Every structure is written in C-alpha cells, then in structure tokens.
mmCIF file of C-alpha atoms in Angstrom:
data_model
loop_
_atom_site.group_PDB
_atom_site.id
_atom_site.type_symbol
_atom_site.label_atom_id
_atom_site.label_comp_id
_atom_site.label_asym_id
_atom_site.label_seq_id
_atom_site.Cartn_x
_atom_site.Cartn_y
_atom_site.Cartn_z
ATOM 1 C CA MET A 1 -12.731 22.011 1.448
ATOM 2 C CA GLY A 2 -9.594 21.945 3.641
ATOM 3 C CA TRP A 3 -7.498 18.934 4.528
ATOM 4 C CA ALA A 4 -8.394 15.337 3.747
ATOM 5 C CA ILE A 5 -6.763 11.983 4.320
ATOM 6 C CA ALA A 6 -7.326 8.400 3.166
ATOM 7 C CA LEU A 7 -5.448 5.207 3.942
ATOM 8 C CA HIS A 8 -5.526 1.538 3.050
ATOM 9 C CA GLY A 9 -4.362 -1.695 4.621
ATOM 10 C CA GLY A 10 -4.533 -3.942 1.575
ATOM 11 C CA ALA A 11 -7.097 -5.378 -0.808
ATOM 12 C CA GLY A 12 -8.044 -8.863 -1.940
ATOM 13 C CA ASP A 13 -10.553 -11.631 -1.569
ATOM 14 C CA ILE A 14 -11.515 -10.688 1.988
ATOM 15 C CA PRO A 15 -14.365 -13.036 2.963
ATOM 16 C CA ARG A 16 -17.370 -11.561 4.724
ATOM 17 C CA SER A 17 -16.986 -14.459 7.104
ATOM 18 C CA LEU A 18 -13.649 -13.045 8.270
ATOM 19 C CA PRO A 19 -13.752 -13.796 12.007
ATOM 20 C CA PRO A 20 -13.827 -10.860 14.426
ATOM 21 C CA GLU A 21 -10.461 -11.775 15.912
ATOM 22 C CA ARG A 22 -8.901 -11.222 12.484
ATOM 23 C CA ARG A 23 -11.061 -8.278 11.474
ATOM 24 C CA GLU A 24 -11.149 -6.113 14.570
ATOM 25 C CA PRO A 25 -7.403 -5.638 15.168
ATOM 26 C CA ARG A 26 -7.021 -4.397 11.621
ATOM 27 C CA LEU A 27 -9.981 -2.037 11.855
ATOM 28 C CA ALA A 28 -8.727 -0.759 15.206
ATOM 29 C CA THR A 29 -5.324 -0.027 13.671
ATOM 30 C CA LEU A 30 -6.939 1.782 10.750
ATOM 31 C CA ARG A 31 -8.937 3.926 13.191
ATOM 32 C CA ARG A 32 -5.855 4.657 15.275
ATOM 33 C CA CYS A 33 -3.764 5.574 12.238
ATOM 34 C CA LEU A 34 -6.580 7.716 10.852
ATOM 35 C CA ASP A 35 -6.803 9.572 14.158
ATOM 36 C CA LEU A 36 -3.037 10.031 14.123
ATOM 37 C CA GLY A 37 -3.118 11.499 10.636
ATOM 38 C CA VAL A 38 -6.080 13.754 11.397
ATOM 39 C CA ALA A 39 -4.377 15.101 14.520
ATOM 40 C CA ALA A 40 -1.209 15.815 12.549
ATOM 41 C CA LEU A 41 -3.132 17.653 9.825
ATOM 42 C CA GLN A 42 -5.062 19.640 12.418
ATOM 43 C CA ALA A 43 -1.734 20.560 14.009
ATOM 44 C CA GLY A 44 -0.544 22.000 10.706
ATOM 45 C CA ARG A 45 1.846 19.248 9.631
ATOM 46 C CA THR A 46 2.446 19.013 5.894
ATOM 47 C CA ALA A 47 0.784 16.319 3.806
ATOM 48 C CA LEU A 48 4.209 14.815 3.136
ATOM 49 C CA ASP A 49 4.988 14.472 6.844
ATOM 50 C CA VAL A 50 1.528 13.077 7.549
ATOM 51 C CA VAL A 51 1.623 10.296 4.945
ATOM 52 C CA GLU A 52 5.045 9.202 6.184
ATOM 53 C CA LEU A 53 3.864 9.275 9.794
ATOM 54 C CA VAL A 54 0.761 7.209 9.077
ATOM 55 C CA VAL A 55 2.527 4.627 6.925
ATOM 56 C CA ARG A 56 5.194 4.161 9.618
ATOM 57 C CA GLU A 57 2.429 3.254 12.058
ATOM 58 C CA LEU A 58 0.873 0.848 9.580
ATOM 59 C CA GLU A 59 4.289 -0.735 8.966
ATOM 60 C CA ASN A 60 4.688 -1.323 12.687
ATOM 61 C CA CYS A 61 1.405 -3.258 12.871
ATOM 62 C CA PRO A 62 1.957 -7.014 12.300
ATOM 63 C CA HIS A 63 -1.582 -7.435 10.949
ATOM 64 C CA PHE A 64 -0.745 -5.676 7.694
ATOM 65 C CA ASN A 65 1.533 -6.664 4.823
ATOM 66 C CA ALA A 66 4.311 -4.102 5.287
ATOM 67 C CA GLY A 67 7.141 -3.763 7.776
ATOM 68 C CA ARG A 68 6.560 -6.216 10.630
ATOM 69 C CA GLY A 69 4.060 -8.689 9.188
ATOM 70 C CA SER A 70 5.396 -8.556 5.634
ATOM 71 C CA VAL A 71 4.626 -11.675 3.632
ATOM 72 C CA LEU A 72 7.411 -14.037 2.621
ATOM 73 C CA THR A 73 9.170 -14.816 -0.624
ATOM 74 C CA THR A 74 9.379 -18.368 -1.892
ATOM 75 C CA ASP A 75 12.704 -18.574 -0.051
ATOM 76 C CA GLY A 76 11.034 -17.643 3.233
ATOM 77 C CA THR A 77 12.695 -14.228 3.303
ATOM 78 C CA VAL A 78 11.306 -10.698 3.564
ATOM 79 C CA GLU A 79 11.872 -8.185 0.743
ATOM 80 C CA MET A 80 10.067 -4.933 1.520
ATOM 81 C CA GLU A 81 9.301 -2.040 -0.800
ATOM 82 C CA ALA A 82 8.118 1.521 -0.230
ATOM 83 C CA SER A 83 7.714 4.811 -2.027
ATOM 84 C CA ILE A 84 6.705 8.367 -1.265
ATOM 85 C CA MET A 85 5.852 11.310 -3.500
ATOM 86 C CA ASP A 86 5.397 15.026 -2.870
ATOM 87 C CA GLY A 87 2.789 16.436 -5.232
ATOM 88 C CA THR A 88 3.958 20.007 -4.749
ATOM 89 C CA THR A 89 7.553 19.464 -5.857
ATOM 90 C CA MET A 90 7.096 16.186 -7.766
ATOM 91 C CA GLY A 91 9.916 14.901 -5.592
ATOM 92 C CA CYS A 92 9.809 11.167 -4.967
ATOM 93 C CA GLY A 93 11.799 8.375 -3.384
ATOM 94 C CA ALA A 94 11.547 4.605 -3.403
ATOM 95 C CA VAL A 95 13.271 1.513 -2.080
ATOM 96 C CA SER A 96 12.885 -2.193 -2.697
ATOM 97 C CA GLY A 97 14.482 -5.412 -1.550
ATOM 98 C CA VAL A 98 15.127 -4.166 1.982
ATOM 99 C CA SER A 99 15.127 -6.796 4.692
ATOM 100 C CA THR A 100 16.437 -5.096 7.841
ATOM 101 C CA VAL A 101 14.970 -1.578 7.770
ATOM 102 C CA VAL A 102 12.225 -1.120 10.362
ATOM 103 C CA ASN A 103 10.411 1.597 8.414
ATOM 104 C CA ALA A 104 11.034 1.338 4.696
ATOM 105 C CA ILE A 105 8.847 4.372 4.028
ATOM 106 C CA SER A 106 11.237 6.623 5.947
ATOM 107 C CA LEU A 107 14.152 5.226 3.965
ATOM 108 C CA ALA A 108 12.242 6.110 0.787
ATOM 109 C CA ARG A 109 11.788 9.627 2.174
ATOM 110 C CA LEU A 110 15.547 9.845 2.729
ATOM 111 C CA VAL A 111 16.197 8.738 -0.863
ATOM 112 C CA MET A 112 13.992 11.639 -1.921
ATOM 113 C CA ASP A 113 15.489 14.179 0.467
ATOM 114 C CA LYS A 114 19.158 13.184 0.601
ATOM 115 C CA THR A 115 20.116 11.787 -2.804
ATOM 116 C CA PRO A 116 19.939 12.950 -6.424
ATOM 117 C CA HIS A 117 18.146 9.678 -7.198
ATOM 118 C CA ILE A 118 14.604 8.310 -6.996
ATOM 119 C CA TYR A 119 15.013 4.594 -6.389
ATOM 120 C CA LEU A 120 17.497 2.423 -4.490
ATOM 121 C CA ALA A 121 17.248 -1.354 -4.245
ATOM 122 C CA PHE A 122 18.659 -4.371 -2.380
ATOM 123 C CA GLN A 123 22.295 -4.001 -1.235
ATOM 124 C CA GLY A 124 22.421 -0.348 -2.274
ATOM 125 C CA ALA A 125 19.315 0.463 -0.292
ATOM 126 C CA GLU A 126 20.592 -1.443 2.746
ATOM 127 C CA ALA A 127 23.964 0.346 2.561
ATOM 128 C CA PHE A 128 22.199 3.705 2.280
ATOM 129 C CA ALA A 129 20.101 2.837 5.339
ATOM 130 C CA ARG A 130 23.235 2.228 7.356
ATOM 131 C CA ASP A 131 24.863 5.415 6.059
ATOM 132 C CA GLN A 132 21.823 7.367 7.166
ATOM 133 C CA GLY A 133 21.636 5.672 10.558
ATOM 134 C CA VAL A 134 18.024 4.545 10.252
ATOM 135 C CA GLU A 135 16.784 1.843 12.606
ATOM 136 C CA THR A 136 17.577 -1.682 11.423
ATOM 137 C CA VAL A 137 16.890 -5.084 12.966
ATOM 138 C CA ASP A 138 17.448 -8.738 12.241
ATOM 139 C CA PRO A 139 15.172 -9.819 9.368
ATOM 140 C CA SER A 140 13.446 -12.307 11.693
ATOM 141 C CA HIS A 141 11.792 -9.299 13.372
ATOM 142 C CA PHE A 142 9.444 -8.945 10.400
ATOM 143 C CA ILE A 143 8.396 -12.591 10.127
ATOM 144 C CA THR A 144 5.204 -13.720 11.842
ATOM 145 C CA GLU A 145 3.956 -17.246 12.474
ATOM 146 C CA GLU A 146 0.860 -16.451 10.437
ATOM 147 C CA ASN A 147 2.955 -15.573 7.392
ATOM 148 C CA ILE A 148 5.087 -18.701 7.726
ATOM 149 C CA ASP A 149 1.831 -20.649 7.581
ATOM 150 C CA ARG A 150 0.571 -18.602 4.610
ATOM 151 C CA LEU A 151 3.756 -19.347 2.681
ATOM 152 C CA ARG A 152 3.404 -23.048 3.424
ATOM 153 C CA GLN A 153 -0.192 -22.999 2.162
ATOM 154 C CA ALA A 154 0.728 -20.992 -0.937
ATOM 155 C CA LYS A 155 3.513 -23.405 -1.798
ATOM 156 C CA GLN A 156 1.189 -26.364 -1.367
ATOM 157 C CA ALA A 157 -1.289 -24.730 -3.748
ATOM 158 C CA ASN A 158 1.518 -23.482 -6.047
ATOM 159 C CA ARG A 159 0.082 -19.971 -5.926
ATOM 160 C CA VAL A 160 1.288 -16.413 -5.567
ATOM 161 C CA GLN A 161 -1.205 -14.546 -3.387
ATOM 162 C CA ILE A 162 -2.119 -10.927 -2.957
ATOM 163 C CA ASP A 163 -3.196 -9.558 0.418
ATOM 164 C CA TYR A 164 -5.895 -11.596 2.173
ATOM 165 C CA THR A 165 -6.536 -13.921 -0.758
ATOM 166 C CA GLN A 166 -7.306 -17.388 0.543
ATOM 167 C CA PRO A 167 -5.110 -20.239 -0.717
ATOM 168 C CA MET A 168 -6.647 -22.599 -3.270
ATOM 169 C CA GLU A 169 -5.993 -26.301 -3.147
ATOM 170 C CA GLY A 170 -4.344 -28.115 -6.021
ATOM 171 C CA GLN A 171 -2.601 -27.003 -9.176
ATOM 172 C CA PRO A 172 -3.918 -23.953 -11.017
ATOM 173 C CA PRO A 173 -4.564 -24.139 -14.751
ATOM 174 C CA LYS A 174 -1.601 -23.316 -16.976
ATOM 175 C CA ASP A 175 -3.179 -20.078 -18.207
ATOM 176 C CA ASP A 176 -3.859 -18.759 -14.711
ATOM 177 C CA ASN A 177 -2.136 -15.362 -14.624
ATOM 178 C CA SER A 178 -2.102 -15.258 -10.842
ATOM 179 C CA ARG A 179 0.410 -18.077 -10.811
ATOM 180 C CA THR A 180 3.024 -15.635 -11.994
ATOM 181 C CA GLY A 181 1.255 -12.541 -10.741
ATOM 182 C CA THR B 1 0.167 -3.304 1.237
ATOM 183 C CA VAL B 2 -0.434 -0.180 3.255
ATOM 184 C CA GLY B 3 -0.685 3.367 2.018
ATOM 185 C CA CYS B 4 -1.782 6.875 2.818
ATOM 186 C CA VAL B 5 -2.671 9.951 0.778
ATOM 187 C CA ALA B 6 -3.315 13.421 2.124
ATOM 188 C CA VAL B 7 -3.924 17.033 1.238
ATOM 189 C CA ASP B 8 -3.089 19.584 3.910
ATOM 190 C CA ALA B 9 -4.606 22.976 4.675
ATOM 191 C CA SER B 10 -2.097 24.641 2.336
ATOM 192 C CA ARG B 11 -3.288 22.404 -0.522
ATOM 193 C CA ASN B 12 -0.101 20.314 -0.643
ATOM 194 C CA LEU B 13 -0.672 16.729 -1.764
ATOM 195 C CA ALA B 14 1.391 13.651 -0.917
ATOM 196 C CA SER B 15 1.244 9.880 -1.259
ATOM 197 C CA ALA B 16 3.091 7.034 0.492
ATOM 198 C CA THR B 17 2.908 3.259 0.041
ATOM 199 C CA SER B 18 4.723 0.352 1.707
ATOM 200 C CA THR B 19 4.505 -3.399 1.210
ATOM 201 C CA GLY B 20 5.960 -6.825 1.671
ATOM 202 C CA GLY B 21 4.747 -7.788 -1.795
ATOM 203 C CA MET B 22 2.982 -11.063 -2.507
ATOM 204 C CA VAL B 23 3.043 -14.376 -0.653
ATOM 205 C CA ASN B 24 5.406 -16.851 -2.341
ATOM 206 C CA LYS B 25 6.810 -14.227 -4.723
ATOM 207 C CA MET B 26 10.136 -14.966 -6.355
ATOM 208 C CA ALA B 27 13.146 -13.505 -4.594
ATOM 209 C CA GLY B 28 14.120 -10.311 -6.384
ATOM 210 C CA ARG B 29 10.616 -9.597 -7.663
ATOM 211 C CA ILE B 30 9.781 -5.887 -7.889
ATOM 212 C CA GLY B 31 6.139 -4.905 -7.494
ATOM 213 C CA ASP B 32 4.233 -1.741 -8.235
ATOM 214 C CA THR B 33 4.872 0.050 -4.963
ATOM 215 C CA PRO B 34 8.331 1.487 -5.704
ATOM 216 C CA VAL B 35 7.542 2.170 -9.362
ATOM 217 C CA ILE B 36 6.430 5.791 -9.283
ATOM 218 C CA GLY B 37 3.279 6.268 -11.336
ATOM 219 C CA ALA B 38 2.193 2.652 -10.982
ATOM 220 C CA GLY B 39 1.002 2.245 -7.399
ATOM 221 C CA THR B 40 2.015 5.635 -6.025
ATOM 222 C CA TYR B 41 1.697 9.102 -7.500
ATOM 223 C CA ALA B 42 1.054 12.684 -6.483
ATOM 224 C CA ASN B 43 0.995 15.991 -8.318
ATOM 225 C CA ALA B 44 -0.764 19.332 -7.903
ATOM 226 C CA LEU B 45 -4.175 17.774 -8.614
ATOM 227 C CA CYS B 46 -4.325 14.552 -6.638
ATOM 228 C CA ALA B 47 -2.471 11.898 -4.646
ATOM 229 C CA VAL B 48 -2.988 8.165 -5.202
ATOM 230 C CA SER B 49 -1.874 4.958 -3.459
ATOM 231 C CA ALA B 50 -2.817 1.510 -4.798
ATOM 232 C CA THR B 51 -2.898 -2.007 -3.388
ATOM 233 C CA GLY B 52 -3.390 -5.414 -4.961
ATOM 234 C CA LYS B 53 -1.675 -7.413 -7.691
ATOM 235 C CA GLY B 54 1.452 -5.430 -8.476
ATOM 236 C CA GLU B 55 1.923 -6.674 -12.000
ATOM 237 C CA ALA B 56 -1.581 -5.539 -12.990
ATOM 238 C CA ILE B 57 -1.048 -2.171 -11.330
ATOM 239 C CA ILE B 58 2.211 -1.674 -13.251
ATOM 240 C CA ARG B 59 0.664 -2.691 -16.582
ATOM 241 C CA HIS B 60 -2.168 -0.203 -16.160
ATOM 242 C CA THR B 61 -0.066 2.576 -14.545
ATOM 243 C CA VAL B 62 -3.091 3.145 -12.388
ATOM 244 C CA ALA B 63 -1.902 5.945 -10.107
ATOM 245 C CA ARG B 64 -0.620 8.165 -12.895
ATOM 246 C CA ASP B 65 -3.705 7.366 -14.992
ATOM 247 C CA VAL B 66 -5.991 8.802 -12.317
ATOM 248 C CA ALA B 67 -4.009 12.036 -12.356
ATOM 249 C CA ALA B 68 -3.856 12.088 -16.169
ATOM 250 C CA LEU B 69 -7.618 11.706 -16.521
ATOM 251 C CA MET B 70 -8.104 14.675 -14.222
ATOM 252 C CA GLU B 71 -5.433 16.702 -15.968
ATOM 253 C CA HIS B 72 -6.266 15.991 -19.586
ATOM 254 C CA GLN B 73 -9.944 15.081 -19.581
ATOM 255 C CA GLY B 74 -11.100 17.251 -16.713
ATOM 256 C CA LEU B 75 -12.646 14.365 -14.805
ATOM 257 C CA THR B 76 -13.384 14.641 -11.113
ATOM 258 C CA LEU B 77 -11.243 12.542 -8.803
ATOM 259 C CA ARG B 78 -14.097 10.124 -8.230
ATOM 260 C CA ASP B 79 -14.828 9.662 -11.933
ATOM 261 C CA ALA B 80 -11.145 9.290 -12.783
ATOM 262 C CA ALA B 81 -10.496 6.739 -10.037
ATOM 263 C CA GLU B 82 -13.582 4.682 -10.849
ATOM 264 C CA HIS B 83 -12.731 4.750 -14.567
ATOM 265 C CA VAL B 84 -9.249 3.396 -13.884
ATOM 266 C CA VAL B 85 -10.461 0.695 -11.500
ATOM 267 C CA ALA B 86 -13.118 -0.401 -13.994
ATOM 268 C CA GLY B 87 -10.444 -0.762 -16.679
ATOM 269 C CA VAL B 88 -8.478 -3.421 -14.790
ATOM 270 C CA PRO B 89 -9.727 -7.042 -14.580
ATOM 271 C CA ARG B 90 -11.787 -7.745 -11.478
ATOM 272 C CA GLY B 91 -10.060 -9.030 -8.392
ATOM 273 C CA ASN B 92 -6.820 -7.192 -9.039
ATOM 274 C CA PHE B 93 -6.606 -4.025 -7.007
ATOM 275 C CA GLY B 94 -7.980 -1.009 -5.197
ATOM 276 C CA LEU B 95 -6.776 2.497 -4.511
ATOM 277 C CA VAL B 96 -7.228 5.451 -2.224
ATOM 278 C CA ALA B 97 -6.980 8.984 -3.577
ATOM 279 C CA VAL B 98 -7.510 12.589 -2.531
ATOM 280 C CA SER B 99 -7.769 15.689 -4.690
ATOM 281 C CA VAL B 100 -6.447 19.172 -4.034
ATOM 282 C CA SER B 101 -10.013 20.253 -3.255
ATOM 283 C CA GLY B 102 -10.324 17.639 -0.517
ATOM 284 C CA GLU B 103 -12.389 15.103 -2.452
ATOM 285 C CA ILE B 104 -11.763 11.452 -1.503
ATOM 286 C CA SER B 105 -12.190 8.272 -3.556
ATOM 287 C CA MET B 106 -11.501 4.672 -2.465
ATOM 288 C CA PRO B 107 -12.682 2.321 -5.256
ATOM 289 C CA HIS B 108 -11.598 -1.315 -5.573
ATOM 290 C CA ASN B 109 -12.462 -4.266 -7.790
ATOM 291 C CA THR B 110 -11.532 -6.890 -5.216
ATOM 292 C CA THR B 111 -13.973 -8.405 -2.728
ATOM 293 C CA GLY B 112 -12.779 -5.976 -0.111
ATOM 294 C CA MET B 113 -10.185 -3.402 0.864
ATOM 295 C CA PHE B 114 -9.205 -2.307 4.353
ATOM 296 C CA ARG B 115 -9.590 1.460 4.188
ATOM 297 C CA ALA B 116 -10.304 4.616 6.150
ATOM 298 C CA CYS B 117 -10.667 8.309 5.448
ATOM 299 C CA ALA B 118 -11.537 11.655 7.005
ATOM 300 C CA THR B 119 -12.043 15.243 5.868
ATOM 301 C CA GLU B 120 -11.879 18.607 7.579
ATOM 302 C CA GLY B 121 -15.601 18.882 6.975
ATOM 303 C CA GLY B 122 -16.229 16.088 9.440
ATOM 304 C CA TYR B 123 -16.771 13.120 7.135
ATOM 305 C CA SER B 124 -15.140 9.904 8.331
ATOM 306 C CA GLU B 125 -15.284 6.292 7.153
ATOM 307 C CA VAL B 126 -13.643 3.000 8.101
ATOM 308 C CA GLY B 127 -14.543 -0.103 6.122
ATOM 309 C CA ILE B 128 -13.659 -3.321 4.354
ATOM 310 C CA TRP B 129 -16.415 -4.268 1.901
ATOM 311 C CA PRO B 130 -18.143 -2.087 -0.715
ATOM 312 C CA ASP B 131 -21.316 -1.588 1.320
ATOM 313 C CA ASP B 132 -19.536 -0.686 4.574
#
C-alpha cells in the first residue's frame, strides 16, 4: 500500500461551537503539516525524518500545546516533553522538563542518535541541548497570552486540564480523578 | 499534544510526540509522552502516537498495547487501536497509528481530536469530530 502518514494536534472536550477563528488556524496548520509530510515521503525521506520534520512544524505553531504555545504549570512555567521512536531499529529518545529548547522533538532525536540512553530530563536535558548546540530561547518565547488566561481559569476552577477542555467553575468533587490527572 | 506517525516506501515505521503537558500541572510532573510505550511506540508492525490525559495513557500503556494486540492476537491495526481506546474511560484520550501495510487508524474517546492523514493511494482526511 506504500507510504502513509497521520498526525494529531491534541484531543479533548472540543465543542462543536468552537468559533471559526479558533478552529481554522489549527486546521490550516494540520493541512500544511500534512502536505509537508507527504512531500517529504514522496521525496524518499525516511519515516523517522518525516515524523521529526512534521512535529517540529507543529511545535512552532502557537495554536497547539507543544513548543511555542505549550500550556503552563501551576507555577506559570513551561515544562515540555517529547519522544521519538524508530520502528525498524527500536531506537528511541525522549526528553522532559525542558524550558528553553525550541524543538524538543529534535532534542529527543539527538538523545536517540548521540547517547547510549533513552531519556534525559530537566537540567540534564537542558545541559545536553547546550552541548549539542540546538536552538534555545528564553522560556518566555513559549508562553502565549491565551495560555496565561487558561492557567488563571484552571486555578480558579482548581482543575488540571487536558488539551481544549473547557474550565469548569467551582470546586470539583473529592473523587474527581481529573483534579490530579 | 502534537504527534506524527509514518510508514515510508521502504516499510520503515516511526512515531514522534511532543507536548507541553496539562494546564495547571504540578511542576516536575511527567506525562505519557516521554514514557516509551505509553503515548509513543513504533516497531516493525505499527507506529502509534497518543494525546489526552497522560496519567490514563500511562496506566493503560496504550501505544504498546496496540502493537501487542497486532503482534500476539493478529488483530488489524484498526481493530487493535479501537480495542485499546474502548478500554480506557471516555474522555481520556485519542491516538493516531499507521501499520507497515499503510493502514491508518485515528480513534479517540474524547469529544474531538485535531487530526489529519494521507496515504500513497490518494486518501486524505483532516478533521476534529468523529463524523468529520
């Protein structure tokens, strides 16, 4: 059947009333990233290169929860995570707790390609990023006004929210799992 | 959370996932994305990337489970992916997956999931809700 590609930009309680100005930029980015991946596959790039390429583009879009546009911790900080896996070799790499790396997915690829390890986190991942010379920026680069507002709403409702889930007013019941994830 | 899975013309499979996590998460919280086999997995049969509530995805090892159902029970990618999604409480997550034969599956048990796919055979889809 030849090549195939699929991508996602997050799941959650996405209301059908989502206004066009919030829906269309995301759909346009999905189409653009899909076209990018298709072109790369048609050009003979490997699946591993293609998934990294596409996820980098999605990370660079502030409308999605990764890279620029990442949601905020309770402290108002960004802690990004990424992983990549090659099905042919079973090679894999992952990072978490990065706050300055522009494309966490490429840092995960470097963990896979350049270290004997699978997973680096927090200070170790940041130090590795600098050793490898990957692009880094001030953490404020990743923070959007929309996500500052989402954090404020989530704190008011005392909730932890997955992508696109609308904040609920008031205290959740004590047995509500979503309060702790 | 964003992610991409692909199989190339040489039948190599790969998966990649990236995320900022959850709004208002505790500092230091680790989600499913970097835990290989939870939200991201690829082998010689399929590649999977998941999105949603990380703790649920970790508990159910969803990405590896899709591959295991194909490997050990002989399920198709679609059947394996739908079986795994059905086994997790509603509202928790979705996934995208491709098989080595170029089959695609994008099930979710949330209201919606931003998703897109294409095959060499000319099929293409971009959608949010189940009936898109």
